[in-house]
Amino acid sequence: MPCTPQVLATVDAYWRAANYLSVGQMYLRDNPLLRRPLRPTDLKPTLLGHWGTVPGQTFIYTHLNRAIVAHDLDVLYVSGPGHGGQAMVACAYLEGTYSEVYPAIGQDEEGLRRLFTQYSYPGGIPSHVSPECPGSIHEGGELGYSLSHSFGAAFDNPDLIVACVIGDGEAETGPLATSWHGNKFLNPITDGAVLPILHLNGYKIANPTLLARISEQELHDLLRGYGYMPYFVEGHDPDTMHRKMADTLDLVIHQIRDVQQYARAHNDPSRPPWPMIVLRTPKGWTGPVTVDGKPSTGSFRAHQVPIQVEPARYDQLEHLEGWLRSYRPQDLFDRSGRLRPELAELAPTGTRRMSANPHANGGRLLKPLRIPDYREYGVAVPTPGGVRAADTHVLGAFLRDIVRENEAARNFRIFAPDELLSNRLSPVFEVTERQWMLRREMHDEHLAPDGRVVEMLSEHQCQGWLEGYLLTGRHGLFTSYEAFIHIVDSMVSQHAKWLKVTAELIWRAPIASLNYLLASHVWQQAHNGFTHQDPGFIDHVVNKKASVVRVYLPPDANCLLSVWDHCQRSMHYINVVVAGKYQAPQWLTIDQAADHCARGIGVWPWASCSPDVEPDLIMACCGDVPTRETLAAVSILRTALPELKVRVINVVDLMKLQSPSVHPHGLPDDVFDDLFTTDKPIIFAFHGYPFLIHRLCYRRTNHANLHVHGYREEGTITTPFDMTVLNEIDRFHLVRNALKRLPDRGEAGDELDLHMTEKLIQHRRHIRTHGVDMPEIRNWSWTSVAQPTTL
Amino acid sequence: MPCTPQVLATVDAYWRAANYLSVGQMYLRDNPLLRRPLRPTDLKPTLLGHWGTVPGQTFIYTHLNRAIVAHDLDVLYVSGPGHGGQAMVACAYLEGTYSEVYPAIGQDEEGLRRLFTQYSYPGGIPSHVSPECPGSIHEGGELGYSLSHSFGAAFDNPDLIVACVIGDGEAETGPLATSWHGNKFLNPITDGAVLPILHLNGYKIANPTLLARISEQELHDLLRGYGYMPYFVEGHDPDTMHRKMADTLDLVIHQIRDVQQYARAHNDPSRPPWPMIVLRTPKGWTGPVTVDGKPSTGSFRAHQVPIQVEPARYDQLEHLEGWLRSYRPQDLFDRSGRLRPELAELAPTGTRRMSANPHANGGRLLKPLRIPDYREYGVAVPTPGGVRAADTHVLGAFLRDIVRENEAARNFRIFAPDELLSNRLSPVFEVTERQWMLRREMHDEHLAPDGRVVEMLSEHQCQGWLEGYLLTGRHGLFTSYEAFIHIVDSMVSQHAKWLKVTAELIWRAPIASLNYLLASHVWQQAHNGFTHQDPGFIDHVVNKKASVVRVYLPPDANCLLSVWDHCQRSMHYINVVVAGKYQAPQWLTIDQAADHCARGIGVWPWASCSPDVEPDLIMACCGDVPTRETLAAVSILRTALPELKVRVINVVDLMKLQSPSVHPHGLPDDVFDDLFTTDKPIIFAFHGYPFLIHRLCYRRTNHANLHVHGYREEGTITTPFDMTVLNEIDRFHLVRNALKRLPDRGEAGDELDLHMTEKLIQHRRHIRTHGVDMPEIRNWSWTSVAQPTTL
């Protein structure tokens, strides 16, 4: 039954109220109800904000409010267009949520004055739907991720509808362009619905938008091609548009319900024809038609503050006042400044309010993950280096059981860009599948309509889905090749910023950490070549606020288990874990690993000189391959120079290196000095770019004696060991550099130096001739001084 | 007229030859013509490579060869799918180009043996269409950019057809998903054509692909929606497929010609219905049907090396030999190992060969840009700080005239994500427009079918277009907000790798540098807030190979002009220039700026103590806002402590700080020591993250006394000056830190310290109350000691 003209009149009044508050936020710091004519002193001294997207968003929000009440819906609102945050703030205020969260901003004239003043003002709130805005899980400062976030939020929330407003500017970005395909992964039985609302207002900052200027036929084809049934709501006359929008919303809600009811009644998870809405309205709709003789509404000039009021110009002040009064505030708010009750009734109440939807404060919904004891998955390591294992494959069994333990709770997912198997996590597929709604063929493997793994060849999608999933109170991880995680550098920055700000808001509960498992790392891409070799994501992440970032480089499988257990339990961090996927020597027992990872850094006594003596040399390492090469170098040194006292330090938690004043994990200076000495040479083999270690350690006492080997941007298709040689992080180069730093290496040292050079020449010849590494490299295993190697 | 069965038989033979060579490259190091049964020793010890995409690509390449000859076409081949590089290597070899470029790999049996051995082998060539592959401008190691590169190559090349093979895996990435929209910017009169060939082979590494599994109708709609006329070529029977592909290619070539001829004859640049091809073939087509009882061809198992031959298993060797012989090599190559002449005739000759297309070695085509004398655009600066200007706006006039001077040559373009005007480059629109093929409306500005500016809200597109434009021998720049350039971090990494490798290939001519103009930088985003504040792109870039990256932070407009002149003339670099866009004090005359920028770093004598005396304190700065704050701090110090000897050093070329052993621009240590002293405190105000300066300077003598202020990931919507206060890079914090580092600051120092704290409190109160910075901040201007400020 279509809604009545009376209801639509209420919708219109409510919309006018939201628009009035939105304009007020841009301009006013006093006289919020226009009880007297506007004076220059009523205006903020600097007018900052964006108007163009606002009236379309308030229109959508208001209509959703009506629909939520009419159909008893659970709706999460995601505002994609960026800026125009005052629209959602206004709606949250009208619903009362804003005053509940921020009691200083009450439902009266003084509250309105404060609401207006704080917007885009020093000490106030940003112009986006930032973390400060109740109801938001998506800030929109950087465009392109709204739809990925929405699908992430909808996974495993079968009763939720995520209404995602997509700006036509945002729609031009790559991440948004591929995120439409999220519908190929959404299960209509077990997941919720995403309702994309493509808002065509025609312009970006200074340019028209593509999707607003292609033909209606092309746009229709495009959206059909993406797998949606688009419904068009187009126009500018409010009355006509209210009718169209209300009818269309009723229609699409019915369609979503039908689709879900059918799927659930028939247990048929086939991908349904999900509906979507295309809303075409003028940019800055209801704003000033022209400003200073130039068109404003309906043009790019409506993007920011349409009338830049200068105090000296009375006509501009009048123009602004006319605009504000066009919303008839006296009809909308009572004498005290409160929204009239007959209007307030339009909105839902309690947690049905989109601004108070519990999913938008996901930490509140978060249930701890059931995590089995990671020690039970440990590799038996009778002697250091005595067995080999593939680290991520061992982790795979642990992840498999995390999946199994939480299957019923449906709150854990793994996202990957078609790299889960390549990263050796196959044990996961013993208990679950990849969720996939498209046609399956006979020879496919591990595809099902329901599964805990979601794979699409788009790092942007994986990141956006996981963020949406975590922000709505669930757990998960993203596994990727190390080099290509740079693709989401900017998304990580934005998520780190979100975490930093939300940590400072008491009403926002902490969410689960965003966990990266980066396998197929730089030292394991000898077969894929130079393009696949880049360890710089760590560098990017450590620039983020220290309170939210953690970086771990476990040297073996047991350490990886311990680190992962910690990360998966942790809250409100970005955890980056870099791990190996190939068979490699294992160093620590599970108990040793637990202890070592709890410390994050430590001496490996079985590889070091007696703890009672002062070492001559520190050999430090961080990362699996650098650890192997360091131990190989140590075995060479011990054999050739048995008198030399070497201490081996392994770093798991990279942040231990930084000063405690900079990062909470940082080792106190005296502990650092005890470990690294204050005057002995340190040869440090590091997984990534060597400068990072200097950047972290430059304040330490012994920094002048620190010599770091790492990735030097050298590589191609070659052998695994040759990758280390090309970057001089191999055992032979490590030994040579150690010898160079020893004050008195003696004749034996000179001989060893020469021998190392010979070895490097042998290596080069051997791989050219045979295409594989020398047997002594392939068959190398750690031996203590008691069992000298034959070098 | 359709081509004859005889021609198609030749096409088939040629295709078999290309496939044979592709399989040979994966497996063999001897017996390349199978003159005897395969032995284990004929095989490479490690089998590395990708097969799945190969036969589809050789099929396309071979058919393009026929079409090039039949229609006398100039075609550039872009291979998007990644890996499978041996397909293009095989085709380049069959055309003779490979032997011309690499004479050691001749057209005989020994040449074949070397061709096979080098592939995916230490010291050999990578498995992608890497820089080493003649005819390639696109490596494809990281997926998603082929179509952007193709449109970039087609701009201003009216006779060129860029055949872009898009893998169905690659098609899932965000960048690729939006790059289809490139057709909205391609002028059919003045630009060339892009022919997308979407290759659906159904699988990625381990998953099916989305576009291969949606319905034919949806795929058709999607591609129509993107603005293309898709032609489908689907099947697996070679004979049928040859006929279909040949006919379809003839059809689309005719359509491209018709479209262009019509547009050019009628001077009608309306966007035409560009054709494209959807080629659906089995993954690993013509490969082994099953391997060890499991399906290979047509499944994800054909992705890499289908038969992993183990020497012990005779049946596998036989299986491989059978596969190789299925191409009938004896019919394809003569006794000497050369392709039979009747087959070789299929391919075009000379520069019509796609592997020898001059556009694929763009440096060869590069014409120097006509650049007017930048000094003529200089701002008159009678005294340091005596005038104000908007740096990028001044640059805009210079860019405008570069556009004008090269209008006829049509070899310079500016790419931007709707930020050109926001970055204050409006003078450019005095002489050109934004190129735009969609409908124009009355109130649009600066849109035209032909123009030197291309804007779309996708940093990926801007980056990809510019790369394609530069790689084919033209010039250009990309201007973006500083924070959002992180979106293309990974693309920059790949371009840097391409530059590094091509610089080592003598047959590749250097190309024009990729120039970034990053405005709207971190210190100018007070109005847009935290999400828009990120100076970390510099950190990302400096990890790339020192031989290809340069970073400049000009402190004023004249320095920006000088730096830009240098960058725009430079070759084969990635130049990152960060500049201000707001009115700001100007420091150097154009001659001083030229001198300062040529040095890259230097003392500013007019702000420093006499060069004859040893300073007590170094105040260093890098970036426009840090420079302003440093000078303001110096003016405070001079006024309060007139005896204090302060030296001001400004850094324009960031790489000057690094050791000369690390970067070619690095200052020698003795020069550095002369500048920065070996023992005096250095207060360094830096534009970006402070750790970067430590990372660059840690080897310098006086590093222990270096105290860096920079962005600390603090910010929100606030005043411009408050952004500096939040991050403690403002004048008051700089003074406080300087005082802290002085060995004896005296009572006057104590008083000044207290005064600075008061100032900070005043500032905080003032912005809360008034919403703008204190007048003394807004009205501040540099004054020398002779003209003390009133603090």
JSON list of C-alpha atoms in Angstrom, two decimals, chain B residues 352-479:
[
{"chain": "B", "resi": 352, "resn": "ARG", "atom": "CA", "xyz": [55.15, -3.13, -38.64]},
{"chain": "B", "resi": 353, "resn": "ARG", "atom": "CA", "xyz": [56.18, -6.10, -36.50]},
{"chain": "B", "resi": 354, "resn": "MET", "atom": "CA", "xyz": [54.53, -5.63, -33.12]},
{"chain": "B", "resi": 355, "resn": "SER", "atom": "CA", "xyz": [57.76, -6.71, -31.47]},
{"chain": "B", "resi": 356, "resn": "ALA", "atom": "CA", "xyz": [59.58, -3.93, -33.31]},
{"chain": "B", "resi": 357, "resn": "ASN", "atom": "CA", "xyz": [56.89, -1.26, -33.10]},
{"chain": "B", "resi": 358, "resn": "PRO", "atom": "CA", "xyz": [58.75, 1.99, -32.43]},
{"chain": "B", "resi": 359, "resn": "HIS", "atom": "CA", "xyz": [56.11, 3.09, -29.92]},
{"chain": "B", "resi": 360, "resn": "ALA", "atom": "CA", "xyz": [57.20, 0.21, -27.69]},
{"chain": "B", "resi": 361, "resn": "ASN", "atom": "CA", "xyz": [60.64, 1.77, -27.37]},
{"chain": "B", "resi": 362, "resn": "GLY", "atom": "CA", "xyz": [59.30, 5.25, -26.84]},
{"chain": "B", "resi": 363, "resn": "GLY", "atom": "CA", "xyz": [62.61, 6.85, -25.96]},
{"chain": "B", "resi": 364, "resn": "ARG", "atom": "CA", "xyz": [63.55, 6.47, -29.61]},
{"chain": "B", "resi": 365, "resn": "LEU", "atom": "CA", "xyz": [60.59, 8.61, -30.64]},
{"chain": "B", "resi": 366, "resn": "LEU", "atom": "CA", "xyz": [61.03, 11.18, -27.90]},
{"chain": "B", "resi": 367, "resn": "LYS", "atom": "CA", "xyz": [61.38, 14.78, -29.03]},
{"chain": "B", "resi": 368, "resn": "PRO", "atom": "CA", "xyz": [62.64, 17.29, -26.49]},
{"chain": "B", "resi": 369, "resn": "LEU", "atom": "CA", "xyz": [59.95, 19.49, -25.06]},
{"chain": "B", "resi": 370, "resn": "ARG", "atom": "CA", "xyz": [60.03, 23.17, -25.99]},
{"chain": "B", "resi": 371, "resn": "ILE", "atom": "CA", "xyz": [60.36, 24.86, -22.64]},
{"chain": "B", "resi": 372, "resn": "PRO", "atom": "CA", "xyz": [60.35, 28.63, -22.29]},
{"chain": "B", "resi": 373, "resn": "ASP", "atom": "CA", "xyz": [62.79, 30.32, -19.92]},
{"chain": "B", "resi": 374, "resn": "TYR", "atom": "CA", "xyz": [61.31, 29.70, -16.48]},
{"chain": "B", "resi": 375, "resn": "ARG", "atom": "CA", "xyz": [62.98, 32.87, -15.18]},
{"chain": "B", "resi": 376, "resn": "GLU", "atom": "CA", "xyz": [60.43, 34.92, -17.06]},
{"chain": "B", "resi": 377, "resn": "TYR", "atom": "CA", "xyz": [57.70, 33.61, -14.81]},
{"chain": "B", "resi": 378, "resn": "GLY", "atom": "CA", "xyz": [59.53, 34.50, -11.61]},
{"chain": "B", "resi": 379, "resn": "VAL", "atom": "CA", "xyz": [57.93, 36.48, -8.82]},
{"chain": "B", "resi": 380, "resn": "ALA", "atom": "CA", "xyz": [59.69, 39.75, -8.06]},
{"chain": "B", "resi": 381, "resn": "VAL", "atom": "CA", "xyz": [60.99, 39.40, -4.52]},
{"chain": "B", "resi": 382, "resn": "PRO", "atom": "CA", "xyz": [62.47, 42.74, -3.46]},
{"chain": "B", "resi": 383, "resn": "THR", "atom": "CA", "xyz": [63.24, 41.50, 0.04]},
{"chain": "B", "resi": 384, "resn": "PRO", "atom": "CA", "xyz": [62.95, 38.00, 1.50]},
{"chain": "B", "resi": 385, "resn": "GLY", "atom": "CA", "xyz": [59.40, 37.52, 2.69]},
{"chain": "B", "resi": 386, "resn": "GLY", "atom": "CA", "xyz": [58.49, 40.87, 1.23]},
{"chain": "B", "resi": 387, "resn": "VAL", "atom": "CA", "xyz": [55.80, 39.60, -1.13]},
{"chain": "B", "resi": 388, "resn": "ARG", "atom": "CA", "xyz": [53.30, 36.77, -1.13]},
{"chain": "B", "resi": 389, "resn": "ALA", "atom": "CA", "xyz": [52.26, 34.43, -3.92]},
{"chain": "B", "resi": 390, "resn": "ALA", "atom": "CA", "xyz": [50.63, 31.03, -4.45]},
{"chain": "B", "resi": 391, "resn": "ASP", "atom": "CA", "xyz": [53.47, 28.80, -5.60]},
{"chain": "B", "resi": 392, "resn": "THR", "atom": "CA", "xyz": [51.52, 26.40, -7.80]},
{"chain": "B", "resi": 393, "resn": "HIS", "atom": "CA", "xyz": [49.57, 29.25, -9.35]},
{"chain": "B", "resi": 394, "resn": "VAL", "atom": "CA", "xyz": [52.85, 30.82, -10.42]},
{"chain": "B", "resi": 395, "resn": "LEU", "atom": "CA", "xyz": [53.89, 27.47, -11.84]},
{"chain": "B", "resi": 396, "resn": "GLY", "atom": "CA", "xyz": [50.56, 27.36, -13.65]},
{"chain": "B", "resi": 397, "resn": "ALA", "atom": "CA", "xyz": [51.65, 30.18, -15.94]},
{"chain": "B", "resi": 398, "resn": "PHE", "atom": "CA", "xyz": [54.85, 28.32, -16.78]},
{"chain": "B", "resi": 399, "resn": "LEU", "atom": "CA", "xyz": [52.90, 25.13, -17.48]},
{"chain": "B", "resi": 400, "resn": "ARG", "atom": "CA", "xyz": [50.44, 27.10, -19.60]},
{"chain": "B", "resi": 401, "resn": "ASP", "atom": "CA", "xyz": [53.26, 28.20, -21.87]},
{"chain": "B", "resi": 402, "resn": "ILE", "atom": "CA", "xyz": [54.78, 24.74, -22.01]},
{"chain": "B", "resi": 403, "resn": "VAL", "atom": "CA", "xyz": [51.36, 23.59, -23.20]},
{"chain": "B", "resi": 404, "resn": "ARG", "atom": "CA", "xyz": [51.26, 26.38, -25.77]},
{"chain": "B", "resi": 405, "resn": "GLU", "atom": "CA", "xyz": [54.77, 25.86, -27.06]},
{"chain": "B", "resi": 406, "resn": "ASN", "atom": "CA", "xyz": [54.16, 22.17, -27.64]},
{"chain": "B", "resi": 407, "resn": "GLU", "atom": "CA", "xyz": [50.60, 22.36, -28.86]},
{"chain": "B", "resi": 408, "resn": "ALA", "atom": "CA", "xyz": [51.65, 21.64, -32.42]},
{"chain": "B", "resi": 409, "resn": "ALA", "atom": "CA", "xyz": [53.88, 18.73, -31.42]},
{"chain": "B", "resi": 410, "resn": "ARG", "atom": "CA", "xyz": [51.05, 17.21, -29.38]},
{"chain": "B", "resi": 411, "resn": "ASN", "atom": "CA", "xyz": [53.45, 15.50, -27.03]},
{"chain": "B", "resi": 412, "resn": "PHE", "atom": "CA", "xyz": [52.69, 16.97, -23.61]},
{"chain": "B", "resi": 413, "resn": "ARG", "atom": "CA", "xyz": [49.73, 16.19, -21.37]},
{"chain": "B", "resi": 414, "resn": "ILE", "atom": "CA", "xyz": [48.64, 16.90, -17.81]},
{"chain": "B", "resi": 415, "resn": "PHE", "atom": "CA", "xyz": [46.72, 14.24, -15.91]},
{"chain": "B", "resi": 416, "resn": "ALA", "atom": "CA", "xyz": [44.77, 14.93, -12.73]},
{"chain": "B", "resi": 417, "resn": "PRO", "atom": "CA", "xyz": [41.99, 13.33, -10.64]},
{"chain": "B", "resi": 418, "resn": "ASP", "atom": "CA", "xyz": [39.68, 16.37, -10.76]},
{"chain": "B", "resi": 419, "resn": "GLU", "atom": "CA", "xyz": [42.26, 18.37, -8.81]},
{"chain": "B", "resi": 420, "resn": "LEU", "atom": "CA", "xyz": [43.89, 20.62, -11.37]},
{"chain": "B", "resi": 421, "resn": "LEU", "atom": "CA", "xyz": [41.90, 23.68, -10.38]},
{"chain": "B", "resi": 422, "resn": "SER", "atom": "CA", "xyz": [41.99, 22.84, -6.70]},
{"chain": "B", "resi": 423, "resn": "ASN", "atom": "CA", "xyz": [45.77, 22.70, -7.04]},
{"chain": "B", "resi": 424, "resn": "ARG", "atom": "CA", "xyz": [45.63, 26.25, -8.46]},
{"chain": "B", "resi": 425, "resn": "LEU", "atom": "CA", "xyz": [46.86, 25.50, -11.95]},
{"chain": "B", "resi": 426, "resn": "SER", "atom": "CA", "xyz": [44.07, 27.49, -13.58]},
{"chain": "B", "resi": 427, "resn": "PRO", "atom": "CA", "xyz": [46.39, 29.44, -15.94]},
{"chain": "B", "resi": 428, "resn": "VAL", "atom": "CA", "xyz": [46.66, 26.24, -17.96]},
{"chain": "B", "resi": 429, "resn": "PHE", "atom": "CA", "xyz": [43.04, 26.72, -19.02]},
{"chain": "B", "resi": 430, "resn": "GLU", "atom": "CA", "xyz": [43.92, 29.98, -20.72]},
{"chain": "B", "resi": 431, "resn": "VAL", "atom": "CA", "xyz": [45.35, 27.94, -23.59]},
{"chain": "B", "resi": 432, "resn": "THR", "atom": "CA", "xyz": [43.78, 24.50, -23.45]},
{"chain": "B", "resi": 433, "resn": "GLU", "atom": "CA", "xyz": [40.84, 22.51, -22.13]},
{"chain": "B", "resi": 434, "resn": "ARG", "atom": "CA", "xyz": [40.10, 19.17, -20.56]},
{"chain": "B", "resi": 435, "resn": "GLN", "atom": "CA", "xyz": [39.70, 16.48, -23.22]},
{"chain": "B", "resi": 436, "resn": "TRP", "atom": "CA", "xyz": [36.22, 15.00, -22.79]},
{"chain": "B", "resi": 437, "resn": "MET", "atom": "CA", "xyz": [34.07, 13.04, -25.24]},
{"chain": "B", "resi": 438, "resn": "LEU", "atom": "CA", "xyz": [30.80, 12.90, -23.33]},
{"chain": "B", "resi": 439, "resn": "ARG", "atom": "CA", "xyz": [27.86, 15.26, -23.50]},
{"chain": "B", "resi": 440, "resn": "ARG", "atom": "CA", "xyz": [28.60, 18.84, -22.50]},
{"chain": "B", "resi": 441, "resn": "GLU", "atom": "CA", "xyz": [26.11, 21.04, -20.75]},
{"chain": "B", "resi": 442, "resn": "MET", "atom": "CA", "xyz": [25.65, 24.75, -20.65]},
{"chain": "B", "resi": 443, "resn": "HIS", "atom": "CA", "xyz": [27.30, 25.42, -17.35]},
{"chain": "B", "resi": 444, "resn": "ASP", "atom": "CA", "xyz": [30.34, 23.21, -17.80]},
{"chain": "B", "resi": 445, "resn": "GLU", "atom": "CA", "xyz": [33.71, 24.87, -17.98]},
{"chain": "B", "resi": 446, "resn": "HIS", "atom": "CA", "xyz": [36.94, 23.96, -19.75]},
{"chain": "B", "resi": 447, "resn": "LEU", "atom": "CA", "xyz": [35.66, 20.82, -21.45]},
{"chain": "B", "resi": 448, "resn": "ALA", "atom": "CA", "xyz": [36.34, 20.16, -25.11]},
{"chain": "B", "resi": 449, "resn": "PRO", "atom": "CA", "xyz": [36.87, 17.17, -27.40]},
{"chain": "B", "resi": 450, "resn": "ASP", "atom": "CA", "xyz": [40.49, 18.17, -27.70]},
{"chain": "B", "resi": 451, "resn": "GLY", "atom": "CA", "xyz": [42.69, 19.44, -24.90]},
{"chain": "B", "resi": 452, "resn": "ARG", "atom": "CA", "xyz": [45.96, 18.79, -23.15]},
{"chain": "B", "resi": 453, "resn": "VAL", "atom": "CA", "xyz": [44.40, 18.09, -19.74]},
{"chain": "B", "resi": 454, "resn": "VAL", "atom": "CA", "xyz": [42.79, 14.75, -18.90]},
{"chain": "B", "resi": 455, "resn": "GLU", "atom": "CA", "xyz": [40.88, 14.48, -15.65]},
{"chain": "B", "resi": 456, "resn": "MET", "atom": "CA", "xyz": [39.06, 11.55, -14.13]},
{"chain": "B", "resi": 457, "resn": "LEU", "atom": "CA", "xyz": [38.49, 10.81, -10.46]},
{"chain": "B", "resi": 458, "resn": "SER", "atom": "CA", "xyz": [40.87, 7.88, -10.44]},
{"chain": "B", "resi": 459, "resn": "GLU", "atom": "CA", "xyz": [44.49, 8.23, -9.45]},
{"chain": "B", "resi": 460, "resn": "HIS", "atom": "CA", "xyz": [45.05, 4.79, -10.97]},
{"chain": "B", "resi": 461, "resn": "GLN", "atom": "CA", "xyz": [43.87, 5.99, -14.34]},
{"chain": "B", "resi": 462, "resn": "CYS", "atom": "CA", "xyz": [45.94, 9.17, -14.21]},
{"chain": "B", "resi": 463, "resn": "GLN", "atom": "CA", "xyz": [49.03, 7.18, -13.31]},
{"chain": "B", "resi": 464, "resn": "GLY", "atom": "CA", "xyz": [48.40, 4.47, -15.90]},
{"chain": "B", "resi": 465, "resn": "TRP", "atom": "CA", "xyz": [47.62, 6.94, -18.67]},
{"chain": "B", "resi": 466, "resn": "LEU", "atom": "CA", "xyz": [50.72, 9.00, -17.94]},
{"chain": "B", "resi": 467, "resn": "GLU", "atom": "CA", "xyz": [52.91, 5.89, -17.83]},
{"chain": "B", "resi": 468, "resn": "GLY", "atom": "CA", "xyz": [51.52, 4.76, -21.19]},
{"chain": "B", "resi": 469, "resn": "TYR", "atom": "CA", "xyz": [52.05, 8.23, -22.61]},
{"chain": "B", "resi": 470, "resn": "LEU", "atom": "CA", "xyz": [55.66, 8.44, -21.40]},
{"chain": "B", "resi": 471, "resn": "LEU", "atom": "CA", "xyz": [56.55, 4.90, -22.37]},
{"chain": "B", "resi": 472, "resn": "THR", "atom": "CA", "xyz": [55.55, 5.68, -25.94]},
{"chain": "B", "resi": 473, "resn": "GLY", "atom": "CA", "xyz": [57.84, 8.68, -26.08]},
{"chain": "B", "resi": 474, "resn": "ARG", "atom": "CA", "xyz": [55.98, 11.72, -24.86]},
{"chain": "B", "resi": 475, "resn": "HIS", "atom": "CA", "xyz": [56.08, 14.10, -21.88]},
{"chain": "B", "resi": 476, "resn": "GLY", "atom": "CA", "xyz": [53.69, 14.88, -19.08]},
{"chain": "B", "resi": 477, "resn": "LEU", "atom": "CA", "xyz": [52.88, 15.29, -15.46]},
{"chain": "B", "resi": 478, "resn": "PHE", "atom": "CA", "xyz": [50.45, 14.09, -12.83]},
{"chain": "B", "resi": 479, "resn": "THR", "atom": "CA", "xyz": [49.16, 16.53, -10.26]}
]
